[in-house]
Coordinates of C-alpha atoms in Angstrom, one line a residue:
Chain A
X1181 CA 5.8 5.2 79.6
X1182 CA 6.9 7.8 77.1
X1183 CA 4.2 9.9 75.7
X1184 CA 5.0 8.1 71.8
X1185 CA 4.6 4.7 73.7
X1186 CA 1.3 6.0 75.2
X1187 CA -0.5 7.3 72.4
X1188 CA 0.0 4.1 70.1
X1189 CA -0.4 1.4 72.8
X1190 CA -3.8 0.3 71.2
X1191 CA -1.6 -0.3 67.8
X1192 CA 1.5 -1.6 69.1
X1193 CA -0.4 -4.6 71.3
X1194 CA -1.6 -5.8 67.6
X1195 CA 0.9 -8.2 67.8
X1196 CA 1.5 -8.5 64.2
X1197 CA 2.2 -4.6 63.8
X1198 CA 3.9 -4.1 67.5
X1199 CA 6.6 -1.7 68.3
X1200 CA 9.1 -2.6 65.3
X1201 CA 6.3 -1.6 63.0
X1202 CA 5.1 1.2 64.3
X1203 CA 8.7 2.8 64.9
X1204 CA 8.5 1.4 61.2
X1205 CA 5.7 3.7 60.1
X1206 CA 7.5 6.5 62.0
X1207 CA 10.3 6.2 59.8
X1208 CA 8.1 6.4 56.8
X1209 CA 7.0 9.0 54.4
X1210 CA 3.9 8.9 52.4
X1211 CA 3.2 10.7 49.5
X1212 CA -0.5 11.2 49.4
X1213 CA -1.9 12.4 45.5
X1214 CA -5.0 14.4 45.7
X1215 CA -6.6 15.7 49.0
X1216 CA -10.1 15.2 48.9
X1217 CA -12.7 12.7 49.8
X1218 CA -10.1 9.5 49.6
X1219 CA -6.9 11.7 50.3
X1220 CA -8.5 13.3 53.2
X1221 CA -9.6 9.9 54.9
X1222 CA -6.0 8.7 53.9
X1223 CA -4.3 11.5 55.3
X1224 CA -6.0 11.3 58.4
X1225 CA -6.1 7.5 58.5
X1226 CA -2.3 7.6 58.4
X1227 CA -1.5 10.5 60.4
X1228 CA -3.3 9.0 63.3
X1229 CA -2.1 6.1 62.5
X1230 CA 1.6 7.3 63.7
X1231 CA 3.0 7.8 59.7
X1232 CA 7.0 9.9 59.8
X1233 CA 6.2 12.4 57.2
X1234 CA 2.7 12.9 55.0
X1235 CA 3.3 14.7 51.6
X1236 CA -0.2 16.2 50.5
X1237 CA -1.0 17.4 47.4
X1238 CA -3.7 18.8 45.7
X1239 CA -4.8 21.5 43.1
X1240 CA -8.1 22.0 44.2
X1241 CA -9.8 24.7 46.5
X1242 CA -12.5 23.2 49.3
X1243 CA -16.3 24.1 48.4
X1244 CA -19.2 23.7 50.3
X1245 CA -20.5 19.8 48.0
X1246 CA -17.1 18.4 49.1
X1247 CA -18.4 18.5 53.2
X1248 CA -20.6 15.6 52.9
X1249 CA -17.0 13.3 52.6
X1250 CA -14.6 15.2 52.6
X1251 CA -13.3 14.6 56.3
X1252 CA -10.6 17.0 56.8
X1253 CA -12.7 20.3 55.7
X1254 CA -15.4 22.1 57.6
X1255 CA -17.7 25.1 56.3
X1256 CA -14.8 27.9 57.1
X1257 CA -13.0 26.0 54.9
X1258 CA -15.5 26.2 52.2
X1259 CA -16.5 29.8 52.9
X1260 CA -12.5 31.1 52.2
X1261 CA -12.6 28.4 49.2
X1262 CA -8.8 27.0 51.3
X1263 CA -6.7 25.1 49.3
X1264 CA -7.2 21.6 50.2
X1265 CA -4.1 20.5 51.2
X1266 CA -3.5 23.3 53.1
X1267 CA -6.9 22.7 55.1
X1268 CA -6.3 19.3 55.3
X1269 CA -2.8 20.1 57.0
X1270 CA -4.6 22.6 59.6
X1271 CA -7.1 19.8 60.3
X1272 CA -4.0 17.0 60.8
X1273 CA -2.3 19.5 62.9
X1274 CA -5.0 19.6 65.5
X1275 CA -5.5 16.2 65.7
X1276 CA -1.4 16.4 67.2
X1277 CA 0.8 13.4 67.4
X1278 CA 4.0 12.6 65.9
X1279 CA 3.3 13.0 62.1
X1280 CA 5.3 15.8 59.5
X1281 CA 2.9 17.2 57.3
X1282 CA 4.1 18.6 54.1
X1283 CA 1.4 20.5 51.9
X1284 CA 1.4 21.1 48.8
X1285 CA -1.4 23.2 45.6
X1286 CA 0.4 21.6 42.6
X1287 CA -1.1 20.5 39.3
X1288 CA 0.7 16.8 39.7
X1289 CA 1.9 15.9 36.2
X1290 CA 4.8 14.4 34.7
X1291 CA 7.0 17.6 35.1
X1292 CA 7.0 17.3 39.1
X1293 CA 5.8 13.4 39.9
X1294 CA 9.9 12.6 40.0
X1295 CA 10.5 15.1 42.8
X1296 CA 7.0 14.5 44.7
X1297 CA 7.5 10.9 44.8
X1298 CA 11.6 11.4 45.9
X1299 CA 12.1 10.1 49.5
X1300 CA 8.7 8.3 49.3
X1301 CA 8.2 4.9 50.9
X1302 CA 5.1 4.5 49.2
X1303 CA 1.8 6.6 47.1
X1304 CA -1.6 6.3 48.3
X1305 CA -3.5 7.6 45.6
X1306 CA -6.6 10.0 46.2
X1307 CA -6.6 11.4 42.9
X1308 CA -10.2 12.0 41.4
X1309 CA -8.8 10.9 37.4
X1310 CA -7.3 8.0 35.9
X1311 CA -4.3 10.0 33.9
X1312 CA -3.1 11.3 36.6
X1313 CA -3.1 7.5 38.1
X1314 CA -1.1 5.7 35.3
X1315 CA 1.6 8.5 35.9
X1316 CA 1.5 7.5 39.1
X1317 CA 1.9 3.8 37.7
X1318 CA 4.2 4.7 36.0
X1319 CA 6.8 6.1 37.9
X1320 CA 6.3 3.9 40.7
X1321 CA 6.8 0.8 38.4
X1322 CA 10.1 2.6 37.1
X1323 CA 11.3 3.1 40.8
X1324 CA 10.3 0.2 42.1
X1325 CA 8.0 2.2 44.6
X1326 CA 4.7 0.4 46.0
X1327 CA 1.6 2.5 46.0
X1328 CA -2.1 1.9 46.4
X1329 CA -5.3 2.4 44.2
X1330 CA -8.3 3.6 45.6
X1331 CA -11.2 4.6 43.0
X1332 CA -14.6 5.2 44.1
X1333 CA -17.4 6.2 42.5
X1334 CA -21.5 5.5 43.7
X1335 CA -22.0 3.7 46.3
X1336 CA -18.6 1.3 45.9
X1337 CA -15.6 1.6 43.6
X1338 CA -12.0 -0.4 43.7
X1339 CA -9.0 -0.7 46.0
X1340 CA -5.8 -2.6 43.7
X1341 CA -1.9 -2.7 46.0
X1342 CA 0.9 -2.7 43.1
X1343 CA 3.6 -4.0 44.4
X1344 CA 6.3 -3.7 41.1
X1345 CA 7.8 -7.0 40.9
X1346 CA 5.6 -8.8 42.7
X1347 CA 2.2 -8.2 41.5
X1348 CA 0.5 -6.9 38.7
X1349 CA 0.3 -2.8 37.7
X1350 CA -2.5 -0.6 37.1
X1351 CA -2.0 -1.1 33.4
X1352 CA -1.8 -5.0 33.9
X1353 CA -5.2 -4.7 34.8
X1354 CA -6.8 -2.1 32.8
X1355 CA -4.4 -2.0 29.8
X1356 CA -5.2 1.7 28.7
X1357 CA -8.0 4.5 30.4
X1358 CA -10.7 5.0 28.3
X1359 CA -11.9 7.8 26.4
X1360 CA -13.1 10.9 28.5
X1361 CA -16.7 10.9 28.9
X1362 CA -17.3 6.9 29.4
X1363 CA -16.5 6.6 33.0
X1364 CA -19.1 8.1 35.3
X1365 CA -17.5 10.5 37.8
X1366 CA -18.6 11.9 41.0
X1367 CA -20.1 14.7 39.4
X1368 CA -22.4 12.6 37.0
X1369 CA -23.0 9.2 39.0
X1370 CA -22.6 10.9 42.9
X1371 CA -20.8 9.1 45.6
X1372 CA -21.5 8.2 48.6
X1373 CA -19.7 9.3 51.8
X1374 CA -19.5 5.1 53.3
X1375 CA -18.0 4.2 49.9
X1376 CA -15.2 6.6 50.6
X1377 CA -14.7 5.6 53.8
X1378 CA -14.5 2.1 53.3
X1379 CA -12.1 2.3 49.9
X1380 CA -9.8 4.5 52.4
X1381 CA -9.9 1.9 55.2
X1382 CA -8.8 -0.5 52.9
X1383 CA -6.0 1.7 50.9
X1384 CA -4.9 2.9 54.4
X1385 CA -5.0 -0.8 56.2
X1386 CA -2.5 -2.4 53.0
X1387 CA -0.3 0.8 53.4
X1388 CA 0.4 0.1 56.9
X1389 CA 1.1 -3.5 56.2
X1390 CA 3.3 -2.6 53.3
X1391 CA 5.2 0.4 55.2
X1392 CA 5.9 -2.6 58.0
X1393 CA 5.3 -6.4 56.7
X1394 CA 5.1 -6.5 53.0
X1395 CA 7.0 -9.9 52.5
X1396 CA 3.8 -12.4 52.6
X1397 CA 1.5 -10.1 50.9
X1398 CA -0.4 -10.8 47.9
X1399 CA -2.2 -8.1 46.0
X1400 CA -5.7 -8.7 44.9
X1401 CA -8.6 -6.7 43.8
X1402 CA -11.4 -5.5 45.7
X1403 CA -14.7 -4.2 44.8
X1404 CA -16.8 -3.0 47.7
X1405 CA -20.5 -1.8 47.1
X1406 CA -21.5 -0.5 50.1
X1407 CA -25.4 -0.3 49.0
X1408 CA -25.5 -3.8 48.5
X1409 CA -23.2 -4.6 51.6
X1410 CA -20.5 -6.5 49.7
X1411 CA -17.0 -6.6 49.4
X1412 CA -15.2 -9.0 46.5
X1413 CA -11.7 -10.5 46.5
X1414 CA -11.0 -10.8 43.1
X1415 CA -7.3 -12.6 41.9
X1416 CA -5.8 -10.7 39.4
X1417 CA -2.3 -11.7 37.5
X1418 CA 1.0 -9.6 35.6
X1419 CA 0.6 -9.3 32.3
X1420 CA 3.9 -10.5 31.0
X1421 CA 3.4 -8.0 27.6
X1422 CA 2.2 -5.1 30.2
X1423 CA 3.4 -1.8 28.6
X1424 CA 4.0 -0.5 31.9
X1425 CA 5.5 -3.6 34.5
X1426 CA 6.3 -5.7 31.3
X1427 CA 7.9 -3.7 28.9
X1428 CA 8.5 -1.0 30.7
X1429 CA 7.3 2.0 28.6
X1430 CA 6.2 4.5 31.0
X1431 CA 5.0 6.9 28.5
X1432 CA 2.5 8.6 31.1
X1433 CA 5.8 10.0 32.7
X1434 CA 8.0 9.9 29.3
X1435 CA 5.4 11.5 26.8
X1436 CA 3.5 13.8 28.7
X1437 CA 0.6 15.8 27.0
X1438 CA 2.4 19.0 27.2
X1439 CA 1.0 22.3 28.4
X1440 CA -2.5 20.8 28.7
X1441 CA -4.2 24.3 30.3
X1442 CA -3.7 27.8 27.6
X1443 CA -5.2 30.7 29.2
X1444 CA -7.0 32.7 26.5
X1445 CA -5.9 36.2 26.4
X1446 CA -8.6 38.6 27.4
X1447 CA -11.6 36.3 27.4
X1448 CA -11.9 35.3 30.1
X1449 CA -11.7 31.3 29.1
X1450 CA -9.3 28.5 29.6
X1451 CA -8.5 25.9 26.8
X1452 CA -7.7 22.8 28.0
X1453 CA -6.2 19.7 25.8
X1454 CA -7.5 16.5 26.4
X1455 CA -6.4 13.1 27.5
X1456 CA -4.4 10.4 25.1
X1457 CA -7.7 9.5 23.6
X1458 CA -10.7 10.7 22.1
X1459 CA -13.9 11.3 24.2
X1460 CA -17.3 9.6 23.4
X1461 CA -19.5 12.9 23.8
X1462 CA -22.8 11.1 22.7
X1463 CA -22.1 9.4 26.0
X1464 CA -20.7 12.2 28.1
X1465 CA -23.7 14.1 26.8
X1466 CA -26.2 11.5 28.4
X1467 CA -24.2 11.2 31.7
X1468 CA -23.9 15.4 32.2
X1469 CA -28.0 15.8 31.6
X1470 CA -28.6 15.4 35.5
X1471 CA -26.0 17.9 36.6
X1472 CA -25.4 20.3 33.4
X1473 CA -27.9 22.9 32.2
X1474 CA -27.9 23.5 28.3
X1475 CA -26.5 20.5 26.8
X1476 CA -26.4 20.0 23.3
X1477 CA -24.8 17.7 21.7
X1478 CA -24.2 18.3 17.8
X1479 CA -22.4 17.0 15.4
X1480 CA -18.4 17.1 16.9
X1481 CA -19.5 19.9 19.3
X1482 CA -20.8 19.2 22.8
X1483 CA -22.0 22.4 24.7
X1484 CA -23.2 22.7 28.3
X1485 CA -23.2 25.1 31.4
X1486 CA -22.5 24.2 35.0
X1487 CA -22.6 26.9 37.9
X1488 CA -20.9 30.0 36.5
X1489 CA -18.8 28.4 33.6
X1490 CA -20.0 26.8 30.2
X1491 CA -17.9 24.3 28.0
X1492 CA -17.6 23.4 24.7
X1493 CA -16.1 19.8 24.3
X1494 CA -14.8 19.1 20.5
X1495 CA -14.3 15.3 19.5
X1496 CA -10.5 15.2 20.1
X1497 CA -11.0 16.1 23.6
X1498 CA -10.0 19.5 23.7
X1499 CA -12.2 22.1 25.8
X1500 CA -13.0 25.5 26.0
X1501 CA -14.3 26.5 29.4
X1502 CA -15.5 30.0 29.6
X1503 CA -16.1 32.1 32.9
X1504 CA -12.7 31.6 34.4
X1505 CA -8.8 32.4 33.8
X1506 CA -7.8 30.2 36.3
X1507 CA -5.4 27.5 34.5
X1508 CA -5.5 25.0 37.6
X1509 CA -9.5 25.6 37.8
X1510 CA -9.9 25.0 34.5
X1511 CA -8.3 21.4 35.2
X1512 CA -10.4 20.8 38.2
X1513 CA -13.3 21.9 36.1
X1514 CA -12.0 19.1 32.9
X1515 CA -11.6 16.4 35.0
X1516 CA -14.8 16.7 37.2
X1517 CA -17.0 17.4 34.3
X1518 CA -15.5 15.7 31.4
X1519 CA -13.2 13.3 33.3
X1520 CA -10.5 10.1 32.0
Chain B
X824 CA -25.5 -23.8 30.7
X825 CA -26.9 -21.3 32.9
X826 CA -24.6 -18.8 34.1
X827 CA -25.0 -15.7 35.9
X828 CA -23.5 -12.1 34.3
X829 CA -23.3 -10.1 37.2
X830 CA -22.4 -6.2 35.9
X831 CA -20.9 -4.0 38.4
X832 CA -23.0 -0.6 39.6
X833 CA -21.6 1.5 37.0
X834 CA -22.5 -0.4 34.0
X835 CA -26.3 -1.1 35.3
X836 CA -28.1 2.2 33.9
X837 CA -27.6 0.2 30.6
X838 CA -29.5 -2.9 31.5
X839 CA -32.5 -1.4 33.1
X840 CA -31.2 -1.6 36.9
X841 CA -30.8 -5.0 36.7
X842 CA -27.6 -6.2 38.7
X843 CA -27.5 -9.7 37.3
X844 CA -29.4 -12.3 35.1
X845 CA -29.0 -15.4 34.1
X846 CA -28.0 -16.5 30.6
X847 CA -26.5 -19.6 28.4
X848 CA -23.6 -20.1 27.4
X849 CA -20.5 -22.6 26.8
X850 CA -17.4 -19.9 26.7
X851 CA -17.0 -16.0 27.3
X852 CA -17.2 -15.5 23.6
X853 CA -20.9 -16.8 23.9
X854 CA -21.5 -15.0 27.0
X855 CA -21.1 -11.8 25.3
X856 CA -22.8 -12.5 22.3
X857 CA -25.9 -13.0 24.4
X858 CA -25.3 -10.1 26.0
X859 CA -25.0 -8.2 22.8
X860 CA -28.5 -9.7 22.2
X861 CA -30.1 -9.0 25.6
X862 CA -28.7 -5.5 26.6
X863 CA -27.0 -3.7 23.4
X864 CA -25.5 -1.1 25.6
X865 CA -24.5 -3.1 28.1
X866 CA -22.6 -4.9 25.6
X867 CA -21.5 -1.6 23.4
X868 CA -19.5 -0.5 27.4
X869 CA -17.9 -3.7 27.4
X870 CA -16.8 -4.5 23.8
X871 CA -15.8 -2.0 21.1
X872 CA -16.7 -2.4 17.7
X873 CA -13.8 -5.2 16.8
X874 CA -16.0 -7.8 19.2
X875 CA -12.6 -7.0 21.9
X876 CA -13.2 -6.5 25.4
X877 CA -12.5 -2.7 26.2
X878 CA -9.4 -2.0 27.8
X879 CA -10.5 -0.4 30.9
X880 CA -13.1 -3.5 31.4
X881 CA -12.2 -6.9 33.0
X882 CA -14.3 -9.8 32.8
X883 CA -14.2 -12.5 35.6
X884 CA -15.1 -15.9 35.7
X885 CA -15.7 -16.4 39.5
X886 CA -12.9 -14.7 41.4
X887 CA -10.5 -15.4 38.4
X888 CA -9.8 -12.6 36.1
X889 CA -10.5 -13.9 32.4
X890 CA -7.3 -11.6 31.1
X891 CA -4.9 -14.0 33.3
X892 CA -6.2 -16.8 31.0
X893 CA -8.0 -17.1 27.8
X894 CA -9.2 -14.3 27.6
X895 CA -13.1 -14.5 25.7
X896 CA -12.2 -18.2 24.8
X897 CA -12.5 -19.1 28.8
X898 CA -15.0 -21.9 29.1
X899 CA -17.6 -21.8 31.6
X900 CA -19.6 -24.4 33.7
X901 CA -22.5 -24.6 35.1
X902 CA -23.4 -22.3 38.0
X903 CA -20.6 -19.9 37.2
X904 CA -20.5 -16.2 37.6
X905 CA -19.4 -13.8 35.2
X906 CA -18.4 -10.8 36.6
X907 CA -18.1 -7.6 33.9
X908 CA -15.8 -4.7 36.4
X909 CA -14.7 -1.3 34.5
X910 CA -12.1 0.7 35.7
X911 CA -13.3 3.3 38.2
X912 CA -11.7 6.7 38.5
X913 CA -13.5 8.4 41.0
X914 CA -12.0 10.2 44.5

């Protein structure tokens, strides 16, 4: 037996996967947005699971809070602050097997989403923000390319296969993202390592039957709650008037908010724009007081300090964050804090 | 009728911890306004302030998504659950 036949026996006795689908998943190549707690289970997920070629990306650097769930990083990792796909491709590389791993530290936006999803047989998205997903949305609905969301958040969160044509779209189901500061991230609510793993079980289990046996699949929404022990299958339908899948305005990928990160000269701060829509900062201001020293909330003006760097959040969005000059830590920094 | 509202983790600082309670109500429409009366915040994360469900919040009625349908008009029988799900963006 070759040494390919050996290593996936386990797989390729499932019948309905067997050798045509995992010389199927061989052939394929995965684009995987964002490397850290659900892109790192992901990754790995599919790279043991026998996946051609794994395109990682991620702007992020690893720190020591991301080792609780973060499965492909360790504490050297954290100590020389790696850039996370490039630890994540150093962990996947010891692992072996048959997999192409491609890393990438990009900022994904609409100015590089066209050549990151080129070649792709599907997304699985690991992002930690919802603009970055409805560009993903978006230019898989306008190329026809299936891709899997995965959000988790607490203790459970929600896994959603779009499948253009066949089932409904990200914006199908939540029409718009809201205003920054509503949603509770990872940073204000916590998340738990279980959640992660089970929302990356699932993304990663409907990738392999997409890569091999899509025909017969029908895409539903799950919520899983892993503190409660429950996992719902919920039907969801196209919205015939869908911007996105209906319509098709993809004006995540089409109108990009341009040049969203200025550095500003000589002061050691970073300005960064805001989403499509206006933040809620009474809110944001009540979901930051567990993690944030100093916030004040006044007027149009919210004001608070985490670690080394404090922000200023104005109404439309916009934020100054002060203590670094680092344009793609500044965006880390937005979304983790302030969030879509 | 008695239903049960059942509001997913994220949404439950605004009701006290509570996961789910029952409630009465003929449609959707009613359903909220109950809410609205029972947990104002709750209420204020699902709705905005022209009465419409928020657009990254989906309100089922069992395992049927109330967007696919009529939307806040949905009528409701007895026993059913109300599910209120926001987007989650988290990873």
């Amino acid at each position: 037996m070759k040494d390919f036949d050996k290593r996936f026996e386990r797989q390729t006795r499932f019948a309905a996967l067997g050798r045509a689908g995992q010389a199927q998943l061989s052939g394929a190549r995965v684009l995987v947005v964002g490397c850290g707690a659900l892109g790192g289970a992901l990754a790995q997920n599919l790279a043991r699971s026998g996946v051609g070629e794994l395109v990682l990306v991620d702007r992020d650097i690893v720190e020591e809070s991301n080792l609780p769930r973060q499965v492909l990083f360790d504490e050297r990792h954290a100590r020389e602050r790696t850039e996370k796909s490039l630890a994540a491709k150093e962990s996947l590389a010891r692992i072996g097997g048959p997999t192409r791993v491609e890393a990438l530290v990009e900022h994904v936006d609409a100015d590089n989403i066209e050549r990151l999803t080129a070649g792709a047989h599907l997304v699985v998205d690991g992002t930690d923000n919802l603009e970055t997903r409805y560009l993903v949305n978006d230019v898989c609905v306008e190329r026809d390319l299936p891709w899997v969301y995965g959000g988790v958040v607490g203790a459970g969160g929600l896994v959603l296969p779009v499948l253009p044509g066949v089932g409904p779209c990200l914006a199908c189901l939540f029409p718009e993202p809201p205003p920054p500061g509503v949603l509770p991230t990872c940073e204000t609510a916590g998340v738990l390592q279980p959640a992660v793993a089970l929302i990356a079980a699932l993304q990663s289990g409907l990738a392999l039957r997409i890569l091999t046996a899509r025909s017969g699949l029908t895409p539903r929404l799950y919520e899983v709650d892993v503190w409660d022990g429950r996992v719902r299958e919920l039907g969801v339908g196209r919205d015939p008037r869908c911007r996105c899948c209906g319509l098709r305005e993809f004006r995540f990928l089409h109108e990009p908010v341009t040049q969203r990160a200025t550095s500003l000269c000589g002061r050691n701060t970073v300005q960064v724009r805001g989403a499509r829509v206006k933040p809620d900062l009474q809110r944001l201001a009540q979901a930051l007081e567990p993690v944030a020293r100093d916030v004040r909330h006044t007027g149009a003006i919210l004001r608070f300090a985490v670690d080394d760097e404090r922000y200023t959040v104005f109404a439309d969005g916009r934020a100054l964050i002060e203590g670094t000059d680092d344009l793609e830590r500044a965006l880390t920094l937005y979304d983790r804090y302030i969030g879509t | 009728m008695t239903v049960t509202i059942q509001i997913s983790a994220l949404l439950r600082e605004y009701s006290g911890g509570v996961p789910d309670f029952k409630l009465e109500a003929t449609s959707v429409r009613a359903a909220l306004a109950e809410i609205e009366r029972l947990h104002p915040q709750v209420y204020r994360g699902v709705c905005d302030e022209t009465g419409s469900v928020r657009k990254h919040v989906n309100i089922f009625v069992n395992t049927q998504n109330t967007r696919d349908g009529s939307g806040l008009d949905t009528q409701l029988t007895p026993g059913d659950v109300v599910m209120i799900l926001q987007a989650v963006s988290g990873g």
